[in-house]
XYZ file of C-alpha atoms in Angstrom:
198
model
C 0.000 0.000 0.000
C 2.847 2.386 0.818
C 4.465 1.666 -2.558
C 1.164 2.439 -4.292
C 0.864 5.750 -2.421
C 4.425 6.696 -3.393
C 3.619 5.957 -7.052
C 0.472 8.107 -6.884
C 2.355 11.013 -5.256
C 5.140 10.737 -7.819
C 2.638 10.765 -10.696
C 0.838 13.768 -9.177
C 4.126 15.670 -8.850
C 5.034 14.813 -12.454
C 1.624 16.057 -13.645
C 2.175 19.332 -11.747
C 5.640 19.698 -13.327
C 4.091 19.181 -16.792
C 1.484 21.887 -16.150
C 4.158 24.303 -14.927
C 6.386 23.553 -17.925
C 3.469 24.294 -20.266
C 2.786 27.598 -18.496
C 6.505 28.439 -18.597
C 6.659 27.666 -22.331
C 3.686 29.972 -22.962
C 5.354 32.776 -20.986
C 8.627 32.292 -22.895
C 6.750 32.399 -26.189
C 5.100 35.685 -25.198
C 8.491 37.169 -24.250
C 9.907 36.072 -27.632
C 6.972 37.744 -29.427
C 7.605 40.974 -27.506
C 11.304 40.877 -28.349
C 10.469 40.424 -32.053
C 8.048 43.356 -31.907
C 10.724 45.582 -30.360
C 12.903 44.841 -33.410
C 10.055 45.885 -35.716
C 8.992 42.331 -36.507
C 5.637 40.784 -35.693
C 2.445 42.469 -34.575
C 2.374 41.848 -30.825
C 2.689 45.078 -28.836
C 5.110 44.635 -25.913
C 3.698 45.134 -22.426
C 5.959 44.917 -19.402
C 7.542 47.015 -16.696
C 11.306 47.385 -16.690
C 13.623 48.460 -13.902
C 17.296 49.239 -14.552
C 19.686 49.745 -11.669
C 23.225 51.028 -12.196
C 25.490 51.338 -9.156
C 29.136 51.378 -8.133
C 29.336 48.893 -5.266
C 32.155 48.774 -2.715
C 34.498 45.853 -3.367
C 32.929 44.729 -6.658
C 32.667 47.972 -8.663
C 30.112 48.628 -11.413
C 26.847 46.760 -10.838
C 24.096 46.516 -13.455
C 20.712 45.019 -12.723
C 17.935 44.689 -15.308
C 14.513 43.475 -14.226
C 11.558 42.921 -16.560
C 8.095 42.219 -15.194
C 5.645 40.728 -17.702
C 1.986 40.817 -16.809
C -1.464 39.764 -17.951
C -4.187 42.369 -18.489
C -7.625 41.418 -17.172
C -11.003 43.105 -17.322
C -12.147 44.256 -13.909
C -15.459 42.386 -13.772
C -16.421 44.068 -10.489
C -15.713 47.512 -11.934
C -17.329 50.444 -10.122
C -17.199 54.137 -11.125
C -13.907 55.634 -9.971
C -12.059 52.303 -10.257
C -9.767 51.006 -12.994
C -11.552 49.109 -15.759
C -8.490 46.911 -16.250
C -6.332 45.040 -13.783
C -2.873 43.618 -14.291
C -1.409 40.515 -12.692
C 2.266 39.619 -12.585
C 3.065 36.552 -14.668
C 6.782 36.340 -15.401
C 9.945 38.128 -14.276
C 13.423 38.030 -15.784
C 16.380 39.402 -13.877
C 20.002 39.841 -15.032
C 22.686 41.244 -12.754
C 26.379 41.125 -11.986
C 28.851 41.393 -9.134
C 32.272 42.265 -10.582
C 32.746 39.904 -13.566
C 30.319 37.266 -12.213
C 27.012 37.154 -14.097
C 23.677 36.007 -12.643
C 20.309 35.332 -14.287
C 16.926 34.483 -12.762
C 13.372 33.838 -13.909
C 10.226 33.793 -11.780
C 6.906 32.380 -13.027
C 3.731 33.240 -11.107
C 0.377 31.477 -11.332
C -2.980 33.164 -11.931
C -3.413 33.797 -8.187
C -0.016 35.478 -7.883
C 1.724 32.568 -6.127
C 5.206 31.577 -7.250
C 5.075 28.548 -9.535
C 8.611 28.176 -10.890
C 12.061 29.704 -10.371
C 15.077 29.269 -12.604
C 18.414 30.569 -11.328
C 21.859 30.546 -12.923
C 24.263 31.457 -10.132
C 27.973 32.013 -10.782
C 28.811 31.582 -7.085
C 27.206 28.178 -6.520
C 29.332 25.126 -5.654
C 32.333 27.121 -4.454
C 32.418 29.285 -7.567
C 31.961 26.514 -10.149
C 28.548 27.921 -10.979
C 25.206 26.195 -11.019
C 21.546 26.197 -11.915
C 18.490 25.727 -9.736
C 15.059 24.766 -11.044
C 12.422 25.056 -8.335
C 8.798 23.973 -8.766
C 5.993 25.151 -6.486
C 2.331 24.253 -6.035
C 0.172 26.837 -4.266
C 3.409 28.541 -3.247
C 4.903 25.388 -1.669
C 8.126 23.846 -2.979
C 7.650 20.276 -4.229
C 10.514 19.656 -6.661
C 14.152 20.782 -6.834
C 16.696 20.214 -9.573
C 20.341 21.224 -9.104
C 22.840 21.350 -11.978
C 26.500 22.196 -11.339
C 28.915 23.383 -14.020
C 31.710 20.948 -14.809
C 34.799 23.212 -14.981
C 36.494 20.935 -17.525
C 33.621 20.783 -20.036
C 31.772 23.972 -18.952
C 28.560 21.925 -19.187
C 25.918 21.969 -16.446
C 25.451 18.460 -15.068
C 22.500 17.343 -12.961
C 23.644 16.572 -9.419
C 20.365 16.434 -7.492
C 16.625 15.964 -8.058
C 14.279 15.728 -5.107
C 11.430 17.292 -3.194
C 13.480 19.294 -0.675
C 16.217 21.895 -0.967
C 19.683 20.531 -0.111
C 21.250 22.350 2.849
C 24.244 23.300 0.700
C 22.010 25.651 -1.350
C 19.764 27.010 1.413
C 21.379 30.465 1.155
C 20.632 30.678 -2.580
C 17.091 29.413 -1.962
C 16.404 31.989 0.753
C 17.689 34.748 -1.543
C 15.380 33.621 -4.334
C 12.352 33.540 -2.022
C 13.224 37.074 -0.889
C 13.262 38.197 -4.545
C 9.904 36.489 -5.179
C 8.386 38.890 -2.626
C 10.475 41.863 -3.755
C 9.406 41.388 -7.382
C 5.750 41.381 -6.371
C 6.198 44.474 -4.188
C 7.926 46.353 -7.022
C 5.271 45.255 -9.504
C 2.416 46.354 -7.241
C 4.071 49.717 -6.582
C 4.738 50.411 -10.275
C 1.343 49.099 -11.351
C -0.521 51.293 -8.888
C 1.020 54.422 -10.413
C 0.485 53.673 -14.142
C -2.314 54.630 -16.514
C -5.235 52.251 -17.054
């Protein structure tokens, strides 16, 4: 009976991963359409908020951070006079930044309720500076699958080193930082969105 329950839970987790991957693929396709439109190709009009940060940080020098927040526009079905006729909900965030020569890249996918659904992180500092990738899957905001890939310094290829349902202790610091940015992204989005035209 226990074996049967484990099989059912595994199948349920795999189904959830498939749904998230489909949603992620749709978000990536929308981003690609926007990028084509910005080059004068295609007919899709780009809609996103962008935040660029340029700083000179002590110890690491010039720091560049570029954050794009892609959203979905919805009709406000409960619209009342004096309210916005349209609402926007955060769907996908891309984030590129550096510390000295080390480059970092992150993606955050949110579900229709605004809960985090997927995080991808390419972190130059992981595994004692070898560099690594994290793929984190969430259901209703709760982590249920983790994939860790570490860069092989000889081949410069990312190799899978862990797949499971909990975050390994070795990467807890990276995980906590990503969860902090999940909240920060939403706070920035809400602040920008509340001050834009509708």
